[in-house]
Each structure stands twice: as C-alpha cells, then as structure tokens.
Short mmCIF file of C-alpha atoms in Angstrom, two decimals:
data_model
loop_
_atom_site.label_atom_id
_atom_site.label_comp_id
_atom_site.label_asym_id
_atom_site.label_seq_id
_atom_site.Cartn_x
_atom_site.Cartn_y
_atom_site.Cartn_z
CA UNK A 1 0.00 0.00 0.00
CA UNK A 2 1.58 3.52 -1.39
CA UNK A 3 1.93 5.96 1.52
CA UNK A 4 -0.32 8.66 2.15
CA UNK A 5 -0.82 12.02 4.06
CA UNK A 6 -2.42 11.24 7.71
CA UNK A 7 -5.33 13.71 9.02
CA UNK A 8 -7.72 14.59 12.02
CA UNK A 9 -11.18 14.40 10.93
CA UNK A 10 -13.98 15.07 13.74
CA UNK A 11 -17.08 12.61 12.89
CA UNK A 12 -20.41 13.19 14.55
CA UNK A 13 -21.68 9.73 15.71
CA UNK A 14 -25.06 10.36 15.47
CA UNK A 15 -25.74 11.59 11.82
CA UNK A 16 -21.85 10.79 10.47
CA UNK A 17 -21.19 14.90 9.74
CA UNK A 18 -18.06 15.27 9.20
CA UNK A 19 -15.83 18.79 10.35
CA UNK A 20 -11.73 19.41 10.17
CA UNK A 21 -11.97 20.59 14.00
CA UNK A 22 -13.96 19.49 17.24
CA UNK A 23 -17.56 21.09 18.00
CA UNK A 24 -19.34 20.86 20.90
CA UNK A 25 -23.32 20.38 18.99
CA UNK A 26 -23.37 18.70 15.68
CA UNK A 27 -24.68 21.84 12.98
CA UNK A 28 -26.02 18.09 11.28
CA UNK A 29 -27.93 17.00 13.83
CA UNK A 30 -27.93 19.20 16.56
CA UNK A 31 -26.54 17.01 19.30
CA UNK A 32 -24.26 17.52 21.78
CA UNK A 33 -20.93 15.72 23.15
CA UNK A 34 -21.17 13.53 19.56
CA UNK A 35 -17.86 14.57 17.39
CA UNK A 36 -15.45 12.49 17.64
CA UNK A 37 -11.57 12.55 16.38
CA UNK A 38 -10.37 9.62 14.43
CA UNK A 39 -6.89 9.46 12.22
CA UNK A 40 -7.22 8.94 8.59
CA UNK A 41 -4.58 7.85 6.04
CA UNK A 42 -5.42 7.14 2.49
CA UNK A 43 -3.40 5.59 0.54
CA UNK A 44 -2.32 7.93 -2.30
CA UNK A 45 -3.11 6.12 -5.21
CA UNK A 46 -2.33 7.47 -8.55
CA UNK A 47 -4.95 9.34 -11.07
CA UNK A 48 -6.36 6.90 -13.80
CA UNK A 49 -5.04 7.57 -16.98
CA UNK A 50 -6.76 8.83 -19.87
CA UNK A 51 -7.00 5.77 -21.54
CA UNK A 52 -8.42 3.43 -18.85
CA UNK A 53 -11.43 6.01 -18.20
CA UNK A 54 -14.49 4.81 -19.85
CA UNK A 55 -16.47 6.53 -21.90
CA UNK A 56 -19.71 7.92 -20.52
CA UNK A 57 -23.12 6.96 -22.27
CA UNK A 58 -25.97 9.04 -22.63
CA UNK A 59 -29.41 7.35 -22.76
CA UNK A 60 -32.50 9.02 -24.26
CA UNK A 61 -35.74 8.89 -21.67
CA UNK A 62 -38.17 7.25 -24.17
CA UNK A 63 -35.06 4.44 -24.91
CA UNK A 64 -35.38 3.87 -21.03
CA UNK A 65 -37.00 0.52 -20.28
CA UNK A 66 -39.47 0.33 -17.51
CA UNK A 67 -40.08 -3.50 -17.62
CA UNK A 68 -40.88 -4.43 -13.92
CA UNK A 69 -37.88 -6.53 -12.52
CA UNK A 70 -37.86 -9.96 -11.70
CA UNK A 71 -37.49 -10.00 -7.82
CA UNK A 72 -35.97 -13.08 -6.04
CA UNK A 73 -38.78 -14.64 -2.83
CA UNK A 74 -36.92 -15.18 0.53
CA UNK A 75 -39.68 -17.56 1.40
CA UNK A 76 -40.70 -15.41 4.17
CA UNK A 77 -44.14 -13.23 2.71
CA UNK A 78 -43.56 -10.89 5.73
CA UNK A 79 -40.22 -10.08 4.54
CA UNK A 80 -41.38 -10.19 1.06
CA UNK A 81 -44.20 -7.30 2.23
CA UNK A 82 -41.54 -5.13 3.70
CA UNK A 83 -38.81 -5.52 1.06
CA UNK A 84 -41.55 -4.55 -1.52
CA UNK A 85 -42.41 -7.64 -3.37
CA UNK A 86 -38.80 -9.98 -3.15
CA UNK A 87 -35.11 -9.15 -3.15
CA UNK A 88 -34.61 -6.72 -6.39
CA UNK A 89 -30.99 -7.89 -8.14
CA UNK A 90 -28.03 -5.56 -7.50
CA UNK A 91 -29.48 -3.72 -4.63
CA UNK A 92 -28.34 -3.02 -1.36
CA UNK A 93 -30.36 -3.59 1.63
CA UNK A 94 -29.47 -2.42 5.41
CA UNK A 95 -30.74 -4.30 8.28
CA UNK A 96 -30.49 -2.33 11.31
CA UNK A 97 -31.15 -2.97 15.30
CA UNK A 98 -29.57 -3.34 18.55
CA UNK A 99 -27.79 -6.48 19.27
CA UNK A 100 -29.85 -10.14 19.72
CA UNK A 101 -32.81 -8.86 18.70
CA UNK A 102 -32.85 -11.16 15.54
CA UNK A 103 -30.68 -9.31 12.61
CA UNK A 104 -28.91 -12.03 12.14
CA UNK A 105 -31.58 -15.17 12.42
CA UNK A 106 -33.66 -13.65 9.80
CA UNK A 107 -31.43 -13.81 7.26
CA UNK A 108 -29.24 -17.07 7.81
CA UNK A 109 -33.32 -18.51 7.27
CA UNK A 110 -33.50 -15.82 4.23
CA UNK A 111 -29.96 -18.15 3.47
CA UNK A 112 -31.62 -21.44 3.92
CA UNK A 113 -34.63 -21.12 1.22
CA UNK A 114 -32.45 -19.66 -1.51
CA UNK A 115 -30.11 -21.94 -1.15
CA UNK A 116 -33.39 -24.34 -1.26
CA UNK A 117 -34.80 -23.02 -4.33
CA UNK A 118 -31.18 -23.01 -6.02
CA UNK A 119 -29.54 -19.37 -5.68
CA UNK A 120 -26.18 -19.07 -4.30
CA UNK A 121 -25.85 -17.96 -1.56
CA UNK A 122 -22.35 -16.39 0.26
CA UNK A 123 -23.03 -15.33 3.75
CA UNK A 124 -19.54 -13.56 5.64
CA UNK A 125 -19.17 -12.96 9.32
CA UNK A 126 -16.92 -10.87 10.98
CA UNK A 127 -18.43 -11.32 14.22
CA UNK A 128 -18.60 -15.54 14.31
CA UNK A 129 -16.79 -18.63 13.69
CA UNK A 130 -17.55 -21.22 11.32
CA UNK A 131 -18.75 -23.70 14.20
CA UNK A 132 -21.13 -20.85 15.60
CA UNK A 133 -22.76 -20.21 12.48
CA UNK A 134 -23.59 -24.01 12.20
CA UNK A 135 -24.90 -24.20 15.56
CA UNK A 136 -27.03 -21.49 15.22
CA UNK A 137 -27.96 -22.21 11.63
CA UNK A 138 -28.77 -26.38 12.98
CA UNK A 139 -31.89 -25.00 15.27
CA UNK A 140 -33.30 -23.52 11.97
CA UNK A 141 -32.90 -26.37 9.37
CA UNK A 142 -30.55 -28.18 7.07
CA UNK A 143 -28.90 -26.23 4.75
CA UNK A 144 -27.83 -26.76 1.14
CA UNK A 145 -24.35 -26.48 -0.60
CA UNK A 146 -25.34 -24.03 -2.55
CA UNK A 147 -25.35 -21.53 1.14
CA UNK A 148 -21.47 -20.99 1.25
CA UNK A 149 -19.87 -19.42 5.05
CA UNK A 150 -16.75 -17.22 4.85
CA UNK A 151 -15.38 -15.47 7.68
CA UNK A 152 -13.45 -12.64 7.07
CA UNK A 153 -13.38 -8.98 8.08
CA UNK A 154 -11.11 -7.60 5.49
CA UNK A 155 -12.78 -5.77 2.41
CA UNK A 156 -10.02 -6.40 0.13
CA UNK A 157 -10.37 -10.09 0.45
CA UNK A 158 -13.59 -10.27 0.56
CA UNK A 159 -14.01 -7.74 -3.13
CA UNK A 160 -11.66 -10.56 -4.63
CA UNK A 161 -13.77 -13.66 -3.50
CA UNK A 162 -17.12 -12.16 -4.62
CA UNK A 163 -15.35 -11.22 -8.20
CA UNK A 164 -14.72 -14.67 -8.68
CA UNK A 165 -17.13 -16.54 -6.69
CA UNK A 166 -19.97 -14.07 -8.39
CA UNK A 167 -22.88 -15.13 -6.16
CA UNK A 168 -26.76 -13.97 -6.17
CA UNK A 169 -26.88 -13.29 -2.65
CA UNK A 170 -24.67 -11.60 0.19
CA UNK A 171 -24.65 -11.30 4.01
CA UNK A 172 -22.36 -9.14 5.45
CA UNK A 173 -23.01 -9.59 9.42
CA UNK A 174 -21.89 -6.63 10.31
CA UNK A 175 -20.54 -3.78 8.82
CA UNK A 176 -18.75 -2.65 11.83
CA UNK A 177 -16.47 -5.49 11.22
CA UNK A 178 -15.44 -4.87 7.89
CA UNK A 179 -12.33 -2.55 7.52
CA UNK A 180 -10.04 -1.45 4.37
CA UNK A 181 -6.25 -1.05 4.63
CA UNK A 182 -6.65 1.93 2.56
CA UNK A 183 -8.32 3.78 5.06
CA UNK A 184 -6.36 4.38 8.61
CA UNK A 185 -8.78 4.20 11.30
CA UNK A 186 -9.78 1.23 13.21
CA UNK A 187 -12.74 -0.93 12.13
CA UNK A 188 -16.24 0.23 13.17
CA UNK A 189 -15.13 3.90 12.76
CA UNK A 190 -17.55 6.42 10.93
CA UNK A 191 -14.45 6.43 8.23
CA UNK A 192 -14.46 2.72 7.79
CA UNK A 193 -18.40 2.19 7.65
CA UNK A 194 -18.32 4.60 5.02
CA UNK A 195 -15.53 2.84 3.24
CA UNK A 196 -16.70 -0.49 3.09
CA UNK A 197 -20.33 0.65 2.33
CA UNK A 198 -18.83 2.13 -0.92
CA UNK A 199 -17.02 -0.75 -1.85
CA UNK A 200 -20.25 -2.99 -1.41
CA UNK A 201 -22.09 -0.85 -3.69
CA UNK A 202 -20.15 -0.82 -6.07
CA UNK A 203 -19.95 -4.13 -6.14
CA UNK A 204 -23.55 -4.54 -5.77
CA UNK A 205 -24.18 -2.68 -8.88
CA UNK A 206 -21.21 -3.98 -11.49
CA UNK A 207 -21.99 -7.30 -10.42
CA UNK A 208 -25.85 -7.26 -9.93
CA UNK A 209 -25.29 -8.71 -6.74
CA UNK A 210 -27.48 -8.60 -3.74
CA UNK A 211 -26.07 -7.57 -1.23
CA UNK A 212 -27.46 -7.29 2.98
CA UNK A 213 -25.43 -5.60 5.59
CA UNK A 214 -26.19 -5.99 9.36
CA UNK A 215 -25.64 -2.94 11.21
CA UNK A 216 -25.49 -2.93 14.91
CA UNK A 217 -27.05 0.22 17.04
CA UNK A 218 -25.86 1.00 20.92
CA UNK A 219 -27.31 3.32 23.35
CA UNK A 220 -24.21 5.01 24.07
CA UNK A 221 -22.93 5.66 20.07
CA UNK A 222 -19.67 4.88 20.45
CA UNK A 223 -20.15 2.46 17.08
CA UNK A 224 -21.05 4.18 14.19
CA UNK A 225 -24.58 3.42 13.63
CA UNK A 226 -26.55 2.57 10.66
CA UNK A 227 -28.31 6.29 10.19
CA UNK A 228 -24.48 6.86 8.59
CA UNK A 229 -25.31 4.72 5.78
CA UNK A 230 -28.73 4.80 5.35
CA UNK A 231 -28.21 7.85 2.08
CA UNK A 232 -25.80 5.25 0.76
CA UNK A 233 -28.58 2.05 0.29
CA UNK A 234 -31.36 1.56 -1.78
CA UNK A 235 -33.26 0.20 1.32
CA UNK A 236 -33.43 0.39 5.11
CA UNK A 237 -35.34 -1.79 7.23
CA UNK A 238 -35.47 -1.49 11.04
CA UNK A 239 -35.77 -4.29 13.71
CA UNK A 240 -38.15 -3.03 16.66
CA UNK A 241 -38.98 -4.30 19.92
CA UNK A 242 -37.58 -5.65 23.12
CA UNK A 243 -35.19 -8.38 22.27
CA UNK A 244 -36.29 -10.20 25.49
CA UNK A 245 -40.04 -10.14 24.43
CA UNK A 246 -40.91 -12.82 22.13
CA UNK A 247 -42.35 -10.76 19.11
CA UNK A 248 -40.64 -8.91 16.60
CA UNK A 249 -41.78 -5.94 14.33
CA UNK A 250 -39.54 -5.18 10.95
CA UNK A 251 -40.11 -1.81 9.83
CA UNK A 252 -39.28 -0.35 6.19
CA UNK A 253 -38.00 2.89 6.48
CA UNK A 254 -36.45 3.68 2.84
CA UNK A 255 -37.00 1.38 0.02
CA UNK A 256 -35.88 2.68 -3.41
CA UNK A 257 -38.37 -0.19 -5.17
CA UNK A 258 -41.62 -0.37 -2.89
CA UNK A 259 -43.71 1.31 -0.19
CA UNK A 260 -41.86 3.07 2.88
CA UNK A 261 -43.01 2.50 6.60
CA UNK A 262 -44.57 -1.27 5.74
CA UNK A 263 -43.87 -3.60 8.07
CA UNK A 264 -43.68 -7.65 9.00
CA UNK A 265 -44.52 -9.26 12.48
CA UNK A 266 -42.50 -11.89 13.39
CA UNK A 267 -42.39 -14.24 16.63
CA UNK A 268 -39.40 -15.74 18.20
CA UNK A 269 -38.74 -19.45 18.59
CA UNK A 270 -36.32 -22.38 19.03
CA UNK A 271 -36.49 -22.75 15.40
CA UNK A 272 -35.95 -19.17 14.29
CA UNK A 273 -38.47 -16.44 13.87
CA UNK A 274 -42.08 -17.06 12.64
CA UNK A 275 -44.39 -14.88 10.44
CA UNK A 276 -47.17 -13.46 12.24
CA UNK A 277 -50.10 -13.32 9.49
CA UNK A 278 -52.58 -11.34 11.18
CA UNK A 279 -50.97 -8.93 13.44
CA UNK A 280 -54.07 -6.99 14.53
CA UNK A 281 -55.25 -10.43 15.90
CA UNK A 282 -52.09 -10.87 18.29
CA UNK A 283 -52.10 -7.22 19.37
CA UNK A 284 -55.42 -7.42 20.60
CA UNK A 285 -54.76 -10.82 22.43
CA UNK A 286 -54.92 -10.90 26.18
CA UNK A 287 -57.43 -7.52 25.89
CA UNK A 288 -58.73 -6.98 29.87
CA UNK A 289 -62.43 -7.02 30.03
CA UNK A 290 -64.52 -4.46 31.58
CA UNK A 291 -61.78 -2.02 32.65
CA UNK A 292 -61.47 1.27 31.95
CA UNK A 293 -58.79 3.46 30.29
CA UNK A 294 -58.72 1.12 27.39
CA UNK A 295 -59.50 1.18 24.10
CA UNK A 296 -58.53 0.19 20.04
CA UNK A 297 -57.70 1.92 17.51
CA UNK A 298 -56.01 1.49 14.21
CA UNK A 299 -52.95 2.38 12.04
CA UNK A 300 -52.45 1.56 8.73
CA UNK A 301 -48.40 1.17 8.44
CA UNK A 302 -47.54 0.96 4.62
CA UNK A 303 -50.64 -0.25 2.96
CA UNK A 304 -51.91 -2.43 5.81
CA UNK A 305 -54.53 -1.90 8.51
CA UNK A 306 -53.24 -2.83 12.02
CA UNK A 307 -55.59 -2.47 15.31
CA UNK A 308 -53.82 -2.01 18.53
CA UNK A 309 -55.16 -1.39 21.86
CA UNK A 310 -54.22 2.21 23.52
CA UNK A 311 -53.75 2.10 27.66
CA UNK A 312 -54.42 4.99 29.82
CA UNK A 313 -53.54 5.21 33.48
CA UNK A 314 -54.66 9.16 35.29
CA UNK A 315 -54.19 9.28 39.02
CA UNK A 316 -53.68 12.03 41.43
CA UNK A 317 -49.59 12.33 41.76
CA UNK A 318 -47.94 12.39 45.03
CA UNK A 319 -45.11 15.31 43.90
CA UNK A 320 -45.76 18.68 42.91
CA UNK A 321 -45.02 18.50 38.88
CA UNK A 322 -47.37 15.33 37.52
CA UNK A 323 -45.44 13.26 35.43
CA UNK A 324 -45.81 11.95 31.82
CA UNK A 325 -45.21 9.19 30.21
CA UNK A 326 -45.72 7.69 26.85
CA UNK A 327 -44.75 4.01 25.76
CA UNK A 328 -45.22 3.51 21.79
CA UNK A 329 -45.64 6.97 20.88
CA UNK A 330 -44.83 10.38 21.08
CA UNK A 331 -44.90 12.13 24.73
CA UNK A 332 -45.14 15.55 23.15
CA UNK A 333 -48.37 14.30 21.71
CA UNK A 334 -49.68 13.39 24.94
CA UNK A 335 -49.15 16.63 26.54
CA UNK A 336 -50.71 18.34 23.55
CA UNK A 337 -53.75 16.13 23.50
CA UNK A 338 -54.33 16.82 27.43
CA UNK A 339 -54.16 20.57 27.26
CA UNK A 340 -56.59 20.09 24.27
CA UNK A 341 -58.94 18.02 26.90
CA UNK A 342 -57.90 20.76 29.85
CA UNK A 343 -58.59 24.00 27.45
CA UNK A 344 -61.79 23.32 25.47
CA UNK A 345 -63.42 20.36 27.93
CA UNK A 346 -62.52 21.72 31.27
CA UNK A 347 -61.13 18.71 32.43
CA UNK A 348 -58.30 19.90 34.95
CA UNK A 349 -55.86 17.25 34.67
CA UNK A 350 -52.80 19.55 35.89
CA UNK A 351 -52.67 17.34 39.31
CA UNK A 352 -52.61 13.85 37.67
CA UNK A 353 -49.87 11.51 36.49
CA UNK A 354 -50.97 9.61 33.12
CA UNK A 355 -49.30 7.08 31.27
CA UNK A 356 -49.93 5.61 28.17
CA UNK A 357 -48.65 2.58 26.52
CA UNK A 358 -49.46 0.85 23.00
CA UNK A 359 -49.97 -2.79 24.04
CA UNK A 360 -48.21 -5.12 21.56
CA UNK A 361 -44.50 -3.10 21.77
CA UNK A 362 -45.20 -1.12 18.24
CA UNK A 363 -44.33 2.04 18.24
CA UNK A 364 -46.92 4.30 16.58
CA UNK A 365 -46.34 8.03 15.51
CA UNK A 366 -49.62 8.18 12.60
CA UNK A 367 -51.73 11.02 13.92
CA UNK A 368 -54.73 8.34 13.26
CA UNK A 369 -54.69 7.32 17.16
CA UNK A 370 -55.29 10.82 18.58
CA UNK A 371 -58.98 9.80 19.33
CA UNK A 372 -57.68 7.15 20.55
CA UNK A 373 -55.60 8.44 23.15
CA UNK A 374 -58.19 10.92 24.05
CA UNK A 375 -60.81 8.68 24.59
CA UNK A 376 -58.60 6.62 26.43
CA UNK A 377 -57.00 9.42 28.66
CA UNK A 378 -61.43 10.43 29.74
CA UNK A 379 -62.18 6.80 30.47
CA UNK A 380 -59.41 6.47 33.07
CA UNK A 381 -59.98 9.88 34.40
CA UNK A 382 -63.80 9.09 34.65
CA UNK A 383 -63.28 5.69 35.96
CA UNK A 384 -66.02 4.84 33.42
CA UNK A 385 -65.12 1.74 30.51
CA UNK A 386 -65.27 1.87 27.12
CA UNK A 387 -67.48 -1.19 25.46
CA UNK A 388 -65.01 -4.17 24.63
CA UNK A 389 -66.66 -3.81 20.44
CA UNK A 390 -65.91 -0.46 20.16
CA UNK A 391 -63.27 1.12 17.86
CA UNK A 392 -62.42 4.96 16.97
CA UNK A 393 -59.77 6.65 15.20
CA UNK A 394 -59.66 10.08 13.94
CA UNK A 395 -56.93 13.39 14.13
CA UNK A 396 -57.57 16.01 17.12
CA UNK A 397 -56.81 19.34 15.97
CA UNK A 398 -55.82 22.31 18.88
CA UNK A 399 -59.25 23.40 18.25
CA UNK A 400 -60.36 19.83 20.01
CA UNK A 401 -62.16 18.86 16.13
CA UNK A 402 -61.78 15.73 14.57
CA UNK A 403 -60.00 15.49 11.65
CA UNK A 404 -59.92 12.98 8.52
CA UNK A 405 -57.52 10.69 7.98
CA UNK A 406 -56.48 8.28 5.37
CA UNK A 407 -57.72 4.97 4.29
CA UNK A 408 -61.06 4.94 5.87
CA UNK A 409 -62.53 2.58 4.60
CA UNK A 410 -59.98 -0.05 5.06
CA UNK A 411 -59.61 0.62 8.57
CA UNK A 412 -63.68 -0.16 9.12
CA UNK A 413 -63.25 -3.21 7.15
CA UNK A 414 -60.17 -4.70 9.26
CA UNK A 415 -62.42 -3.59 12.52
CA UNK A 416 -65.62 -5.64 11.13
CA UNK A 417 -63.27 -8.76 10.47
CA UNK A 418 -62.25 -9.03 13.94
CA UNK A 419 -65.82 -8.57 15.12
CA UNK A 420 -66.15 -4.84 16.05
CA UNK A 421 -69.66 -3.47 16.19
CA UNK A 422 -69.08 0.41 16.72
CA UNK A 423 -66.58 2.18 14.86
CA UNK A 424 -66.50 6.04 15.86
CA UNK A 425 -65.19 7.93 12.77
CA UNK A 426 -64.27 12.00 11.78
CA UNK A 427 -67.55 13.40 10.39
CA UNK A 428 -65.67 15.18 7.31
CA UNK A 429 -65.44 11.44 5.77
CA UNK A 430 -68.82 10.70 6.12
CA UNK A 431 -69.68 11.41 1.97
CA UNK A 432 -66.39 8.97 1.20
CA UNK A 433 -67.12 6.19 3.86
CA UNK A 434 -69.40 3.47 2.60
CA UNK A 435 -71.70 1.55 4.85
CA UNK A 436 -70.44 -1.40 6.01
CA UNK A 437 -72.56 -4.70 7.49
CA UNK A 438 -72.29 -5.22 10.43
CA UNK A 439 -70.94 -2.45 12.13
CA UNK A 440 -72.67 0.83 13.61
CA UNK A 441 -71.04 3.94 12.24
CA UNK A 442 -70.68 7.13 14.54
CA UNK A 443 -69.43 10.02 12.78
CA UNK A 444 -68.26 12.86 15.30
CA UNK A 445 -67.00 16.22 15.08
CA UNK A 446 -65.33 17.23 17.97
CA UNK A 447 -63.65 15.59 20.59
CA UNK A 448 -66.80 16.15 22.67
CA UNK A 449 -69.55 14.57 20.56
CA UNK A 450 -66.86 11.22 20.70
CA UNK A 451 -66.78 11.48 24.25
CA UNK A 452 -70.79 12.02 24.70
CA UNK A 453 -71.11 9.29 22.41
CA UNK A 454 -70.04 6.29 24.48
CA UNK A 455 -68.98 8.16 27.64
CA UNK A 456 -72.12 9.83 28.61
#
C-alpha cells in the first residue's frame, strides 16, 4: 500500500457529519458531546489515466425501459411485504437494530430457502466462527451447498472472493467489522463504515449482486450506527422491539423499489423467527375485560390496517409537577392532546400523572390514534369503561375537532373482520365512507360529541 498524508477528521456519531476541527453540537444534527476525532490515512493512489477512463453513455428517456424486474422470494411473505415484493438484483439492503434482537436469524433462514430453491448464496461474518454459524444455523434447518460461510473482516479479500465466486446473494453480518487497509482508522469507525459501504455498492451494482449488511445500534454511540449509511442504500429496514419479548416488528424505512413505513410481524422461537399473518389479531390478544382506560384503535403502516389497543392510566400524583409518560408513541403528543382536553373540555388534569402505553411493543407516531388516546386518557380519568366492540380513530386538531384521515374505509373493514360493532369515525369522511354490514357507524365532530357518544 503507497503511503499517504495522515489527518484529524472530527465525525459526529449520530448523523456521520463530518468537520476538520472538534464542535461541541453537531450543525447536522444538533446534538451535543457527539464529534469524535479519528486518524485517517489514504493511501495515495495514482490518477487513472486517460485511456483506462471509460467513456460515458448518454441514454434518451423514451429508450429507457421500464419492464418491472424480476425479484428473487426469501420464502418469508412478511419479509417479502416489507422488502416490496422480493429481493430486487443488485441492490443493497441495510438491516439495522440493537444487538440479539434477531438481525442475524432472519437472514441465515432468508440463506436457507435460496439456497433451497437453487440461488447461491455467500453469507460472511466478521463477528462468528464457522462452528457458531452451524450451531445457530442447525436449530433452523438443514442447509444446502449451494449456502457458502466465509469469515473474514477484510474488504479487500472479501471484493476478490465475490469477483470470482460471483454469487446472487450476500450477508455481510456486520458492517462494523469490515475494515479497508486503505483507510487508517480502526474498524467500526464512521471512516471505515463509510468505506466499506462504498465498496459494497459498487460491487452490488457492477456485479448485480445482492447484497445485505447488518448494522449494529448502541445506546451510548460509540459504534457508528446505521443512520451513517442509510443515504448510501437503496433500502433500510429497522428491527423493533424488546429483544427479550418474544415478538418482533420489521419496519421499512427507505426502500428505493416499494412502499416506505410497511412492516412484517415476526415471533421468536427455538427454530428461528415465525411470520405473524394477522398482526391486529395478536395485538389485541390478552385484551382486559370491563376495565377502563382502554380502548382500540387502528394504524395503517404501509398499505396495511393494524388495530392495537391504547392504555391509559390518570391518578392524582404524590409530587408537585405530575409526570408523563408515553410508551409507543410520542410524549409531546400526549401533553398536547391533554391541554386540548384541559382547554376546550374543562377537564383539569394539571394534578394527575398519566401514562400511556401501545400494548403489543409497536411504536406508533400516525396522527390516526389521537382519538384514541383521548378517549382513552377520559375513560381512566372518569373511571367509566369503554365497550369491549368499540373502535375509533380520527386526528384532534388544537381546536379539540376531529379530523380525517387516510384509508377509511380499510380501517372499518379490518375492525368488522375481527368482530367490532361500533366504529367512531371523523364526520368530514362521512360522503367517502361506505356503509359497512355489520358495524354501527358514529361520525363525530369534535372531541366532545366522541366522548358524549359512548362516555355519557
């Protein structure tokens, strides 16, 4: 390797910006105590000459082909969902989440079908020897020859195997193991994510080979986390949950070749994770009777309906400031949708704790649940239940009105097919919303008609 000039470069390990000297907040992402120093040394390679540069290619847009693309099944149709229909040739697919929490399971089984169905497969570890890779991968099933293990952390090695091994499919587990001898810094370093990112797409796109990289995400940021990389891939998908609960939710965040924010429910097992096929069912499973402070809702999360059960808990606090607290969604939300209740309802809750929590361990953000919080927050600070067949989503404006929101009519139809009799829906969708069997229709205006309607 040539020599080259060593520098200082300050990366921020939140959002990867990059600055010659230290800064105590991030101008990226506006955090503090996150720059870092690392040493860099590139190797100073020499400029290509004339005559090995090719020659670029203009295309003309109606020459363009827009033929859909033949996408490869990874025998999982929850993974399928979120990936947008199959793995799409030459793309390049992050799989983020903190440690254990199943990054690595789901794709040595994602190995084990296409090796089934005949793809090769290559799966490299940086992180795991060969005999841990076939323990683990013994619990899930038998594997065929065409699912080939190589353990190796070095890029330059691994960029000559795949050039001449050539195969359809790629693990990298992780990325913070991976380091280049071109680049100075030690492996797992904002410098050397970047690096070996690069090198993987480019790879991914000369070759047309797809390629997944496992990125690992601590508390404290002292790795350099996958929100470095995620301009750099065509897709991003997100492991959520506890990794000592037994269900797992995998959430698209950026996919270059399908819908953003879908998402696949998984449950883990001995043998691996399983899909869950109808999540709304699960969510709703275990559902107290008769108590108040509950109630469900729904979300629709990429192009599918999901009903979850909102929690409320207001009680008189002890202290002199109440306290807050939001589990699955936003707390600023919270405290906007109780000064809504304090301001136009009169309800002075400025002496009460109250929690919330979205049973299931989904986070939800979709503005959809507001009435559901609401009505949730009333029955716990009337000590008054909501019926166990009643369902109500809707957006609460500052003005305490109910607002439309998207996908109405899908939302009714997921609530009749788990046996819902009341729905209690916006009033500005009532010329869009059809009728629907089965189920009794209350459209509402105002945060007060909702809460008159089963609350009275």
């Amino acid at each position: 390797m040539a020599k080259g000039k060593e520098k200082s470069v300050f990366y921020c390990k939140e959002c990867g910006y990059e600055s010659a000297k230290w800064m105590g907040q991030c101008p990226g992402c506006r955090q503090w105590n996150t720059m870092s120093e690392e040493k860099i040394t590139v190797s100073s390679k020499g400029s290509m000459r004339a005559s090995e540069r090719k020659e670029a290619v203009l295309s003309k847009m109606p020459e363009i082909s827009t033929a859909k693309e033949e996408r490869i099944a990874t025998g999982m149709k929850e993974l399928d969902r979120v990936l947008g229909g199959g793995i799409v040739p030459g793309s390049l697919t992050l799989v983020g989440g903190d440690p254990g929490i199943g990054k690595s399971t789901i794709l040595l089984q994602t190995c084990r079908f296409l090796g089934s169905a005949g793809h090769s497969v290559l799966y490299i570890s940086g992180e795991e020897s060969l005999k841990q890779i076939k323990l683990r991968a013994e619990r899930i099933g038998e594997f065929t020859d065409e699912v080939q293990l190589l353990c190796e952390t070095n890029l330059d090695i691994i960029e000559e195997v795949l050039k001449k091994v050539k195969p359809e499919v790629v693990i990298i587990d992780s990325i913070q193991t991976m380091y280049s001898e071109d680049v100075g810094s030690a492996p797992g370093s904002v410098s050397q994510v970047r690096e070996a990112t690069s090198v993987l797409m480019q790879i991914a796109k000369g070759l047309e080979i797809s390629v997944f990289i496992v990125g690992h995400v601590t508390k404290e940021g002292t790795v350099a986390g996958p929100r470095v990389l995620e301009h750099m891939v065509d897709t991003v998908l997100y492991f959520e949950g506890d990794r000592h609960a037994s269900y797992r939710i995998l959430r698209g965040v950026k996919n270059r070749f399908g819908s953003t924010n879908e998402i696949g429910v998984f449950e883990m097992r001995e043998q691996g994770l399983v899909e869950v096929e109808n999540p709304s069912e699960f969510m709703l499973s275990g559902r107290p009777e008769g108590e108040n402070g509950c109630i469900v809702t729904c979300s629709v999360e990429g192009t599918r309906p999901i009903l979850i059960e909102i929690q409320a808990l207001v009680c008189r606090t002890n202290f002199g400031i109440p306290r807050r607290q939001a589990i699955g969604t936003d707390l600023n939300r919270l405290n906007l949708l109780m000064a809504v209740l304090e301001k136009r309802l009169g309800m002075s809750m400025g002496d009460c704790d109250a929690y919330v929590n979205i049973a299931g361990g989904m986070r939800i953000t979709e503005p959809a649940i507001d009435l559901g919080i609401v009505l949730a927050l009333v029955s716990s600070f009337r000590n008054r239940a909501i019926g166990e067949d009643v369902m109500a989503f809707g957006e609460v404006g500052l003005s305490g009105e109910v607002r439309a929101v998207s996908q109405m009519q899908t939302r009714v139809s997921e609530a009749k097919k788990l046996g819902f009799k009341t729905c209690i829906v916006p009033a500005s969708c009532k010329d869009s919303l059809q009728d629907v069997k089965g189920v009794n229709l209350i459209y509402v205006s105002s945060v007060t008609d909702a809460i008159d309607s089963i609350l009275s």
